[in-house]
Coordinates of C-alpha atoms and ligand atoms in Angstrom, one line a residue:
Chain M
M1 CA 150.2 -15.5 55.2
M2 CA 147.5 -13.1 54.4
N3 CA 145.7 -16.1 52.6
L4 CA 146.1 -18.3 55.1
L5 CA 144.1 -15.7 57.9
L6 CA 141.6 -14.9 55.0
G7 CA 141.1 -18.7 54.9
Y8 CA 140.1 -19.0 58.6
Q9 CA 138.0 -15.7 58.5
P10 CA 134.8 -17.7 58.0
L11 CA 135.6 -19.8 61.2
L12 CA 136.5 -16.7 63.2
D13 CA 133.1 -15.3 62.1
L14 CA 131.6 -18.6 63.0
F15 CA 133.1 -18.5 66.2
L16 CA 132.1 -14.9 67.3
L17 CA 128.7 -15.7 66.5
H18 CA 128.3 -18.8 68.2
L19 CA 130.3 -17.2 71.2
G20 CA 127.4 -14.8 71.9
L21 CA 124.8 -17.3 71.9
A22 CA 127.1 -19.7 74.2
Y23 CA 127.4 -17.0 76.6
A24 CA 123.2 -16.2 76.3
Q25 CA 122.8 -19.8 77.6
W26 CA 125.7 -19.4 80.1
L27 CA 123.9 -16.6 81.9
V28 CA 120.2 -18.2 82.2
L29 CA 122.2 -21.6 83.6
R30 CA 124.1 -19.2 85.8
A31 CA 121.1 -17.8 87.3
G32 CA 119.7 -21.4 87.9
V33 CA 117.0 -21.4 84.9
F34 CA 117.0 -24.4 82.9
S35 CA 116.3 -22.9 79.9
L36 CA 117.2 -24.3 76.6
G37 CA 115.3 -21.7 74.7
T38 CA 118.5 -19.7 73.6
V39 CA 118.1 -20.7 70.0
G40 CA 114.3 -19.8 70.2
L41 CA 114.9 -15.9 71.3
A42 CA 117.8 -15.7 68.5
A43 CA 115.1 -16.8 66.0
V44 CA 113.0 -13.9 67.1
G45 CA 115.9 -11.6 67.2
A46 CA 117.0 -12.7 63.4
Y47 CA 113.5 -12.5 62.3
T48 CA 113.0 -9.2 63.6
G49 CA 116.0 -7.8 62.3
G50 CA 115.3 -9.4 59.0
I51 CA 111.9 -8.3 58.5
L52 CA 112.6 -5.0 59.6
V53 CA 115.6 -4.5 56.9
V54 CA 114.1 -6.4 53.9
T55 CA 110.3 -5.5 54.4
Y56 CA 110.3 -2.4 56.3
G57 CA 113.7 -0.9 54.7
L58 CA 115.0 0.1 58.2
P59 CA 118.7 1.0 58.8
A60 CA 120.6 -2.3 60.1
P61 CA 121.6 -0.4 63.3
L62 CA 117.9 0.2 64.2
A63 CA 116.9 -3.3 63.3
L64 CA 119.6 -4.6 65.5
I65 CA 118.2 -2.7 68.6
A66 CA 114.6 -4.0 67.9
S67 CA 116.1 -7.4 67.6
A68 CA 117.4 -7.1 71.4
L69 CA 114.2 -5.6 72.5
S70 CA 112.2 -8.3 71.0
G71 CA 114.4 -11.4 72.4
G72 CA 114.1 -9.4 75.8
L73 CA 110.4 -8.9 75.6
V74 CA 109.7 -12.3 74.5
A75 CA 111.9 -13.7 77.4
L76 CA 110.3 -11.7 79.8
A77 CA 106.5 -13.3 78.5
L78 CA 108.4 -16.7 78.7
S79 CA 109.4 -15.9 82.0
V80 CA 106.0 -15.7 83.5
P81 CA 105.1 -19.5 82.7
L82 CA 108.8 -20.5 83.6
A83 CA 108.9 -19.1 87.1
R84 CA 106.6 -21.5 88.2
L85 CA 108.4 -24.4 87.0
R86 CA 111.9 -25.7 88.0
G87 CA 114.5 -28.0 86.4
I88 CA 113.6 -30.5 83.6
Y89 CA 110.2 -28.7 83.4
Q90 CA 111.6 -25.5 82.5
A91 CA 113.8 -27.2 80.0
I92 CA 110.8 -29.1 78.4
A93 CA 108.7 -25.8 78.2
T94 CA 111.6 -23.8 76.7
V95 CA 112.1 -26.6 73.9
A96 CA 108.2 -26.4 73.3
F97 CA 109.0 -22.7 72.5
I98 CA 111.6 -23.1 70.1
Q99 CA 108.8 -25.5 68.5
I100 CA 106.3 -22.7 68.5
V101 CA 108.5 -20.3 67.0
L102 CA 109.8 -22.6 64.3
S103 CA 106.0 -23.2 63.5
L104 CA 105.4 -19.5 63.3
N105 CA 108.6 -19.1 61.0
I106 CA 107.1 -21.6 58.3
Y107 CA 103.4 -21.0 58.9
A108 CA 103.4 -17.2 59.4
T109 CA 104.1 -16.9 55.6
N110 CA 103.1 -13.1 55.0
V111 CA 105.4 -12.1 57.4
T112 CA 108.1 -14.7 57.7
G113 CA 108.5 -15.9 54.2
G114 CA 107.4 -19.4 55.4
A115 CA 109.5 -22.2 54.5
Q116 CA 111.7 -20.1 51.8
G117 CA 112.4 -17.7 54.4
I118 CA 113.9 -14.3 54.2
T119 CA 116.5 -13.4 51.6
G120 CA 118.4 -10.6 50.2
I121 CA 119.0 -9.2 53.6
P122 CA 122.0 -6.6 52.9
K123 CA 125.5 -7.9 54.4
T124 CA 126.0 -5.1 57.0
V125 CA 128.0 -7.3 59.5
G126 CA 131.6 -8.3 59.1
T127 CA 134.5 -9.6 61.2
P128 CA 135.3 -6.1 62.7
L129 CA 131.9 -5.6 64.0
L130 CA 131.7 -9.3 65.2
L131 CA 135.1 -9.0 67.2
L132 CA 133.6 -5.6 68.9
A133 CA 130.6 -7.3 69.8
G134 CA 132.4 -10.2 71.1
A135 CA 134.3 -8.0 73.4
A136 CA 131.4 -5.8 74.4
T137 CA 129.6 -9.3 75.2
I138 CA 132.6 -10.9 77.5
Y139 CA 133.0 -7.4 79.1
L140 CA 129.3 -7.1 80.0
M141 CA 129.4 -10.9 81.3
Y142 CA 132.4 -9.8 83.4
A143 CA 130.6 -6.9 84.9
I144 CA 127.5 -9.2 85.7
T145 CA 129.8 -11.7 87.4
H146 CA 131.3 -9.0 89.6
S147 CA 128.3 -7.4 90.6
R148 CA 125.6 -7.8 93.1
L149 CA 123.7 -9.5 90.5
G150 CA 126.5 -12.0 89.4
R151 CA 126.2 -12.7 93.4
A152 CA 122.8 -12.9 93.6
F153 CA 122.7 -15.5 90.5
D154 CA 125.5 -17.9 91.9
A155 CA 123.5 -17.9 95.2
I156 CA 120.2 -18.8 93.7
R157 CA 121.6 -21.4 91.3
Q158 CA 123.2 -23.3 94.5
N159 CA 120.4 -23.2 97.0
E160 CA 117.3 -21.3 96.4
A161 CA 116.1 -21.5 100.1
V162 CA 119.6 -19.8 101.0
A163 CA 119.3 -17.0 98.4
A164 CA 115.4 -16.2 99.8
S165 CA 116.7 -16.5 103.3
L166 CA 119.2 -13.6 102.6
G167 CA 116.6 -11.1 101.0
V168 CA 117.5 -12.1 97.4
S169 CA 114.3 -12.2 95.0
I170 CA 114.4 -15.3 93.4
V171 CA 111.7 -14.3 90.8
R172 CA 113.1 -10.8 90.1
H173 CA 116.6 -12.1 89.7
Q174 CA 115.8 -15.2 87.3
T175 CA 113.5 -12.8 85.2
L176 CA 116.1 -10.5 85.0
A177 CA 118.7 -13.1 83.8
F178 CA 116.5 -14.6 81.2
V179 CA 115.4 -10.9 80.0
L180 CA 119.1 -10.2 79.4
S181 CA 119.8 -13.9 78.1
G182 CA 116.7 -13.3 75.5
A183 CA 118.1 -9.8 74.8
L184 CA 121.4 -11.1 73.9
A185 CA 120.3 -13.9 72.0
G186 CA 118.3 -11.6 70.0
V187 CA 121.3 -9.5 69.5
Y188 CA 123.2 -12.4 68.0
G189 CA 120.3 -13.6 65.8
A190 CA 120.2 -10.1 64.4
L191 CA 124.0 -10.1 63.9
E192 CA 123.6 -13.6 62.2
A193 CA 121.3 -12.6 59.9
F194 CA 123.0 -9.2 58.5
H195 CA 125.8 -11.4 58.3
S196 CA 124.6 -14.0 56.1
Y197 CA 122.1 -12.7 53.1
A198 CA 119.3 -15.2 54.2
L199 CA 117.6 -16.5 56.8
V200 CA 116.1 -20.0 56.7
P201 CA 113.3 -21.4 59.3
S202 CA 115.3 -24.5 60.2
Q203 CA 118.5 -22.4 60.9
F204 CA 117.5 -22.1 64.5
G205 CA 116.5 -25.7 65.0
F206 CA 117.4 -29.0 67.5
P207 CA 120.8 -29.1 65.9
Y208 CA 121.8 -25.4 66.8
L209 CA 120.4 -26.0 70.0
I210 CA 122.5 -29.1 70.9
A211 CA 125.8 -27.2 69.5
I212 CA 125.2 -23.9 71.8
L213 CA 124.3 -26.3 74.8
S214 CA 127.7 -28.3 74.0
Y215 CA 129.6 -25.4 74.0
V216 CA 128.4 -24.3 77.5
V217 CA 128.5 -27.8 79.2
F218 CA 131.7 -28.9 77.5
G219 CA 133.8 -25.3 78.5
G220 CA 132.0 -25.0 81.6
R221 CA 128.9 -23.4 83.2
T222 CA 130.2 -21.0 86.0
S223 CA 133.4 -19.3 84.9
L224 CA 133.5 -16.7 82.1
W225 CA 136.1 -18.6 80.3
G226 CA 133.8 -21.4 79.7
P227 CA 131.9 -20.4 76.5
I228 CA 135.3 -19.1 75.0
V229 CA 137.0 -22.5 75.4
G230 CA 134.0 -24.6 74.6
T231 CA 133.2 -22.5 71.6
A232 CA 136.8 -22.6 70.6
V233 CA 137.3 -26.2 70.8
L234 CA 134.3 -27.2 69.4
I235 CA 134.6 -25.2 66.3
L236 CA 138.3 -25.9 65.8
L237 CA 137.8 -29.8 66.4
P238 CA 136.0 -30.7 62.9
E239 CA 138.3 -28.4 61.1
V240 CA 141.4 -29.6 62.6
V241 CA 140.8 -33.1 61.8
R242 CA 139.0 -32.8 58.8
P243 CA 137.0 -36.1 58.6
L244 CA 135.1 -34.9 61.4
A245 CA 133.7 -32.0 59.6
D246 CA 131.1 -34.0 58.0
A247 CA 129.8 -36.0 61.4
R248 CA 130.2 -32.5 63.5
M249 CA 126.6 -32.9 65.2
L250 CA 127.9 -36.8 66.0
V251 CA 131.1 -35.2 67.4
F252 CA 129.1 -32.8 69.6
G253 CA 126.8 -35.4 70.9
I254 CA 129.5 -37.9 71.8
L255 CA 131.5 -35.0 73.5
L256 CA 128.5 -34.3 75.5
I257 CA 128.2 -37.5 76.8
L258 CA 131.8 -37.8 77.6
T259 CA 131.9 -34.2 79.4
I260 CA 128.7 -35.0 81.4
N261 CA 130.5 -38.3 82.7
F262 CA 134.0 -37.5 83.2
L263 CA 134.2 -33.6 83.2
P264 CA 130.8 -32.6 84.7
K265 CA 132.2 -29.1 85.4
G266 CA 133.4 -28.5 81.9
I267 CA 137.2 -28.3 81.0
A268 CA 137.6 -24.8 81.8
D269 CA 135.9 -24.9 84.9
T270 CA 137.5 -27.9 86.1
L271 CA 141.3 -26.9 85.1
I272 CA 140.4 -23.2 86.8
E273 CA 139.0 -25.5 90.0
R274 CA 142.7 -27.3 89.9
A275 CA 145.2 -24.6 89.7
R276 CA 143.1 -23.0 92.8
G277 CA 143.3 -26.3 94.4
R278 CA 147.4 -26.4 93.5
R279 CA 147.6 -22.5 94.8
L280 CA 145.7 -23.2 98.1
G281 CA 147.5 -26.7 98.5
A282 CA 150.8 -25.2 98.2
R283 CA 149.8 -23.2 101.2
R284 CA 148.6 -25.6 103.4
P285 CA 150.9 -26.7 105.8
A286 CA 150.9 -23.2 107.6
E287 CA 146.9 -22.8 107.1
A288 CA 146.6 -26.4 108.8
D289 CA 148.4 -25.1 111.8
T290 CA 146.5 -22.0 112.1
A291 CA 143.3 -23.8 111.6
K292 CA 143.9 -26.0 114.2
G293 CA 144.8 -23.2 116.7
S294 CA 142.0 -21.4 116.0
Chain C
M1 CA 110.9 -3.9 120.5
A2 CA 110.8 -7.8 120.1
L3 CA 110.3 -11.1 117.7
I4 CA 106.7 -12.2 118.8
L5 CA 104.9 -15.4 117.8
D6 CA 101.4 -15.7 119.0
N7 CA 99.6 -18.7 118.8
L8 CA 101.8 -20.1 116.0
S9 CA 100.6 -23.6 114.8
K10 CA 101.5 -26.1 112.0
R11 CA 100.3 -29.1 111.1
F12 CA 101.7 -31.4 108.4
G13 CA 98.6 -33.7 107.5
G14 CA 98.0 -35.2 110.7
V15 CA 101.2 -34.5 112.6
V16 CA 101.1 -31.5 114.8
A17 CA 104.4 -29.9 114.6
S18 CA 103.7 -27.1 116.8
E19 CA 100.2 -26.0 118.6
N20 CA 99.5 -22.5 120.0
V21 CA 102.9 -21.7 120.5
N22 CA 103.8 -18.1 122.2
I23 CA 107.3 -16.8 122.2
T24 CA 109.0 -13.6 122.8
V25 CA 112.5 -13.0 121.4
P26 CA 113.3 -9.4 123.0
K27 CA 116.3 -7.5 121.3
G28 CA 119.5 -7.1 123.1
K29 CA 118.8 -10.7 124.6
I30 CA 119.5 -14.3 124.0
T31 CA 116.3 -16.5 124.3
G32 CA 116.8 -20.1 124.6
L33 CA 114.6 -23.0 122.8
I34 CA 115.1 -26.4 123.8
G35 CA 113.2 -29.8 123.4
P36 CA 113.9 -33.2 122.6
N37 CA 114.4 -34.4 119.1
G38 CA 111.1 -33.9 116.8
A39 CA 109.8 -31.4 119.3
G40 CA 109.2 -29.0 116.6
K41 CA 112.0 -26.4 117.1
T42 CA 113.5 -26.1 113.3
T43 CA 110.0 -25.9 112.2
I44 CA 109.1 -22.8 114.4
V45 CA 112.0 -21.4 112.5
N46 CA 111.2 -22.4 109.2
M47 CA 107.8 -21.0 109.9
I48 CA 109.6 -17.2 111.3
T49 CA 111.8 -17.2 107.9
G50 CA 108.7 -17.9 105.8
M51 CA 110.1 -21.0 104.4
L52 CA 107.2 -23.0 105.7
A53 CA 103.5 -21.8 105.3
V54 CA 102.1 -21.1 109.1
S55 CA 98.6 -22.9 110.0
G56 CA 97.7 -20.9 112.6
G57 CA 98.7 -17.8 114.5
T58 CA 100.9 -14.7 113.9
I59 CA 104.4 -13.8 113.7
R60 CA 105.5 -9.9 114.4
V61 CA 108.4 -8.2 114.3
D62 CA 108.6 -4.9 115.8
D63 CA 104.7 -4.3 115.4
T64 CA 105.0 -5.5 111.4
D65 CA 103.3 -8.6 110.7
I66 CA 105.2 -11.0 109.0
T67 CA 102.9 -14.1 109.4
R68 CA 102.8 -14.8 105.7
A69 CA 105.2 -12.3 104.1
P70 CA 108.0 -14.0 101.4
A71 CA 111.3 -15.3 102.9
D72 CA 113.2 -12.5 100.9
Q73 CA 111.1 -10.0 102.3
I74 CA 111.2 -11.2 105.9
C75 CA 115.2 -10.9 105.7
R76 CA 114.7 -7.3 104.7
A77 CA 112.7 -6.9 107.8
G78 CA 115.7 -7.7 109.7
L79 CA 115.6 -11.5 110.4
A80 CA 118.6 -13.8 109.7
R81 CA 119.1 -17.7 110.4
T82 CA 121.4 -20.4 110.4
F83 CA 120.5 -23.7 108.9
Q84 CA 120.8 -26.9 111.5
N85 CA 121.6 -28.8 108.5
I86 CA 124.3 -26.9 107.0
R87 CA 123.4 -24.8 103.8
I88 CA 126.6 -23.3 102.5
L89 CA 127.2 -22.4 98.6
P90 CA 129.6 -25.2 98.1
E91 CA 131.2 -24.2 94.7
N92 CA 131.8 -20.6 96.3
S93 CA 134.6 -20.0 98.1
V94 CA 134.2 -18.9 101.9
L95 CA 134.6 -14.8 100.8
D96 CA 131.8 -15.4 98.6
N97 CA 129.3 -17.3 101.0
I98 CA 129.8 -14.1 103.1
L99 CA 129.4 -11.6 100.2
I100 CA 126.0 -12.9 99.3
G101 CA 124.8 -12.1 102.7
F102 CA 125.2 -8.6 102.3
H103 CA 122.7 -8.6 99.5
R104 CA 120.0 -6.9 101.8
H105 CA 122.5 -3.9 101.7
E106 CA 123.6 -3.8 98.1
R107 CA 122.3 -0.2 96.6
C108 CA 123.9 0.2 93.3
S109 CA 121.3 0.5 90.4
T110 CA 120.9 -2.5 88.2
L111 CA 122.2 -0.4 85.1
S112 CA 125.5 0.0 86.9
A113 CA 126.0 -3.6 88.2
L114 CA 125.2 -4.5 84.2
L115 CA 127.7 -2.0 82.9
G116 CA 130.4 -2.5 85.6
L117 CA 130.4 1.3 86.3
P118 CA 132.2 2.8 89.3
A119 CA 129.3 2.4 91.9
S120 CA 128.8 -1.4 91.1
R121 CA 132.8 -1.6 91.6
R122 CA 133.1 0.6 95.0
E123 CA 130.1 -1.4 96.1
T124 CA 131.9 -4.7 95.7
A125 CA 134.9 -3.4 97.0
A126 CA 133.4 -2.3 99.9
M127 CA 131.5 -5.3 100.7
R128 CA 134.8 -7.7 100.5
A129 CA 136.2 -5.4 103.1
R130 CA 133.4 -6.0 105.4
A131 CA 133.2 -9.7 104.6
E132 CA 137.0 -9.9 105.7
A133 CA 136.4 -7.9 108.9
L134 CA 133.9 -10.8 109.8
L135 CA 136.7 -13.5 108.7
E136 CA 138.8 -11.7 111.2
R137 CA 135.9 -11.7 114.0
F138 CA 135.5 -15.5 113.5
G139 CA 139.1 -16.2 113.0
M140 CA 138.8 -17.7 109.8
R141 CA 140.7 -15.0 107.6
H142 CA 143.2 -17.6 106.5
L143 CA 140.2 -20.0 105.1
A144 CA 138.9 -17.0 102.8
E145 CA 139.7 -18.2 99.5
Y146 CA 138.9 -21.9 100.2
P147 CA 136.0 -23.5 98.4
A148 CA 133.2 -23.7 101.7
G149 CA 132.5 -27.3 100.4
G150 CA 135.4 -28.6 101.7
L151 CA 135.7 -27.1 105.0
S152 CA 134.9 -29.1 108.4
Y153 CA 131.5 -28.6 109.7
G154 CA 132.5 -26.7 112.5
H155 CA 134.0 -23.9 109.9
Q156 CA 131.0 -24.1 107.8
R157 CA 128.8 -23.4 110.7
R158 CA 130.7 -20.2 111.2
V159 CA 130.3 -19.4 107.5
E160 CA 126.8 -19.5 108.0
M161 CA 127.0 -17.5 110.9
M162 CA 128.9 -14.9 109.3
R163 CA 126.5 -14.9 106.2
A164 CA 123.4 -14.4 108.3
L165 CA 125.5 -11.3 110.6
A166 CA 126.4 -9.7 107.0
S167 CA 122.7 -8.7 106.4
E168 CA 123.0 -6.6 109.6
P169 CA 120.0 -8.4 111.1
E170 CA 118.1 -7.4 114.2
Y171 CA 117.4 -10.9 115.3
I172 CA 119.1 -13.9 114.3
L173 CA 117.9 -17.6 114.9
L174 CA 120.5 -19.7 115.5
D175 CA 119.4 -23.6 114.8
E176 CA 122.0 -25.8 116.9
P177 CA 124.8 -23.4 116.1
I178 CA 127.6 -25.4 117.9
A179 CA 126.5 -29.0 117.0
G180 CA 129.6 -30.9 116.3
M181 CA 132.1 -28.3 117.8
N182 CA 134.6 -28.9 120.6
D183 CA 134.7 -26.8 123.7
V184 CA 137.3 -24.3 122.7
E185 CA 135.4 -23.7 119.6
S186 CA 131.9 -23.4 121.5
D187 CA 133.3 -21.2 124.0
A188 CA 134.7 -18.8 121.6
L189 CA 131.4 -18.7 120.0
A190 CA 129.6 -18.3 123.6
V191 CA 131.7 -14.9 124.0
L192 CA 130.6 -14.1 120.4
F193 CA 126.8 -14.5 120.9
R194 CA 126.9 -12.4 124.2
D195 CA 128.7 -9.4 122.0
L196 CA 126.1 -9.6 119.5
A197 CA 123.4 -9.4 122.2
D198 CA 125.2 -6.6 123.8
S199 CA 125.1 -4.8 120.4
G200 CA 121.5 -5.1 120.5
I201 CA 120.5 -8.0 118.5
G202 CA 117.9 -10.2 119.5
I203 CA 119.1 -14.0 119.3
L204 CA 116.9 -17.2 119.4
L205 CA 119.6 -20.0 120.5
I206 CA 117.9 -23.6 119.7
E207 CA 120.6 -26.1 121.2
H208 CA 120.6 -29.6 122.5
N209 CA 123.8 -28.4 124.9
L210 CA 121.6 -27.7 127.9
R211 CA 124.9 -26.2 129.6
F212 CA 125.7 -24.1 127.0
V213 CA 122.1 -22.7 127.0
T214 CA 122.0 -22.3 130.8
R215 CA 125.1 -20.4 130.6
L216 CA 123.9 -17.9 127.8
C217 CA 120.3 -17.6 128.3
Q218 CA 117.8 -15.7 131.0
H219 CA 115.1 -16.8 129.8
I220 CA 114.1 -19.9 128.0
Y221 CA 111.4 -21.8 126.3
V222 CA 110.8 -25.9 126.2
L223 CA 109.1 -27.3 123.4
D224 CA 107.5 -30.8 123.4
G225 CA 105.5 -32.5 120.8
G226 CA 104.9 -29.1 119.2
R227 CA 103.8 -27.4 122.9
L228 CA 105.3 -25.4 125.2
I229 CA 105.6 -27.3 128.6
A230 CA 107.7 -24.7 130.2
E231 CA 109.5 -21.4 130.2
G232 CA 111.7 -19.2 132.4
A233 CA 114.7 -18.7 134.3
P234 CA 116.9 -21.6 133.0
E235 CA 117.5 -23.1 136.7
A236 CA 113.9 -23.0 137.6
V237 CA 112.9 -24.5 134.1
L238 CA 115.6 -27.4 134.1
S239 CA 114.0 -28.4 137.2
D240 CA 110.7 -28.5 136.4
P241 CA 108.8 -32.2 136.6
A242 CA 107.3 -31.9 133.4
V243 CA 110.8 -30.9 131.4
L244 CA 112.1 -33.7 133.4
T245 CA 110.1 -36.3 132.0
A246 CA 110.1 -35.0 128.6
Y247 CA 114.1 -35.4 128.6
V248 CA 114.1 -38.7 130.9
G249 CA 115.8 -41.3 129.3
G250 CA 117.1 -38.4 126.9
E251 CA 120.8 -38.3 126.3
H252 CA 121.1 -34.5 126.6
A253 CA 121.7 -33.5 130.1
Ligands
ATP301 N1 108.3 -30.7 105.9 C1 107.6 -31.6 106.9 N2 106.8 -32.7 106.5 C2 106.1 -33.2 107.3 N3 106.9 -33.5 108.7 C3 107.5 -32.5 109.0 C4 108.1 -31.6 108.2 N4 109.2 -31.1 108.9 C5 109.3 -31.4 110.2 N5 108.1 -32.4 110.1 C6 107.9 -33.1 111.5 O1 107.5 -32.1 112.4 C7 108.1 -32.4 113.9 C8 108.9 -31.3 114.3 O2 110.0 -31.5 113.8 P1 111.2 -30.5 113.8 O3 112.2 -31.0 112.9 O4 110.7 -29.1 114.0 O5 112.0 -31.0 115.1 P2 113.0 -30.3 115.9 O6 112.6 -30.3 117.6 O7 113.7 -29.3 115.1 O8 114.1 -31.7 116.0 P3 115.4 -31.9 116.3 O9 115.9 -31.7 117.5 O10 115.9 -33.4 115.7 O11 116.1 -31.1 115.3 C9 108.6 -34.0 113.2 O12 107.7 -35.0 113.7 C10 109.1 -33.7 112.1 O13 108.9 -35.2 111.2
MG302 MG1 115.6 -29.2 114.6

């Protein structure tokens, strides 16, 4: 029994690490920012953490805070040009940003270790800490959802003109969402670095971007459950159906296309919507009558 | 105390959508704005609320110049509106659609919103209670949890009104609020609009239903081709030859 659980521990760690980045992606999308830059910001956090610990001998907790700050600050800088763009142009700009981060990681050899990356990072992060981080992340997302910020994000995503007409500052809220997302990505980038001894520049590239995006699109972009369901299913699937493991990216790609076509809201959001429909539908006969009378 | 448009003008390329329009919307009264299709009524509301750039003239609210202020700031100056082409948040429930209207009055700090501190939770609970009171007033309490996108147009228009009222505006601009409603529904709204005016809110009412406008307004403005062609008491204005000409062949009598 214990062995079985231990066998799944790497998978659980992977799930928790990816869940954090999935929430970082989810948060910006909720506020109507079409950023795909999450893995770029994770790379910023990971390298900040790795360099501070390995080169400067900083303790891991301090380095983690620095990673959050670096992710948030880079996102803040990036939000200036992004605020002038919308939709697909934001997506393109943020993919370009990832490209810039990747190039810096490779060519700024003195700081980042170049193509070799950073090795010899002390492993300070294990499953318990990741569980704690996961719980904290979910709580934060829950708190934001049920606050004035979550309401403003929802309004902006669905209709900017309406949001503005109700006094919601679009630039301020989208910047806040993007900075929070950047800080979260920075933290999870650093957690990944402190969990795995080494960082290589290609780690935060295109496949990772597609994986994170798949979790959110497949799971759902508006409910809190979306990233959890999406990340869990897509990480477990290749393990359950072993032959799929080698073709992980192929499976993600196909699932992404299928989801967009047949369940555009993602599985969790679709299920929640159906459940709500049934609950309200059961009450409908009485409702319809009152509605007619009013 | 009034919302004052002074020589307001708007050109779209060559099209003159409004030219030297002077309108005063006093507090505590319902001011009518009528005119045939394409007269420029919605354009005026869009300029007032900061959704269209003004080409010329000024807009003032109680002596504050808002001519070039951004939309969110104009809301905070005490102006709210509804949309002729309904714009609700379709994914959200009716209740959540109204909750966003309270944004202007939400005070809790960003930090307590992020961390879900008691201040943020209390605020959310208080806003919910106020939204439910509004639903009660509009006779839509039983629809609170329904997705707003699935409601009838009449209900959606009322959701927009509740959302606008949630911001507790000093002035509210209603762009064809009873379009698509039956007489029972529009009668109920007539009572409600009068109550709002009695409570001190200034209302600008745009409507094609002249009977409805005549019933509620002491002062109306008539727009045609972007220019004001008449203003005054409804009976006088509606018998004005220029107004009759503008409406000739019109189906709106
Ligand atoms: N964004 C825009 N770009 C170009 N022209 C516009 C724009 N908005 C409005 N117009 C033009 O300005 C004129 C006035 O339009 P507006 O919508 O204000 O009329 P309206 O009085 O509200 O009409 P209706 O009764 O049909 O709602 C029309 O000729 C319209 O085509
Ligand atoms: Mg109009």
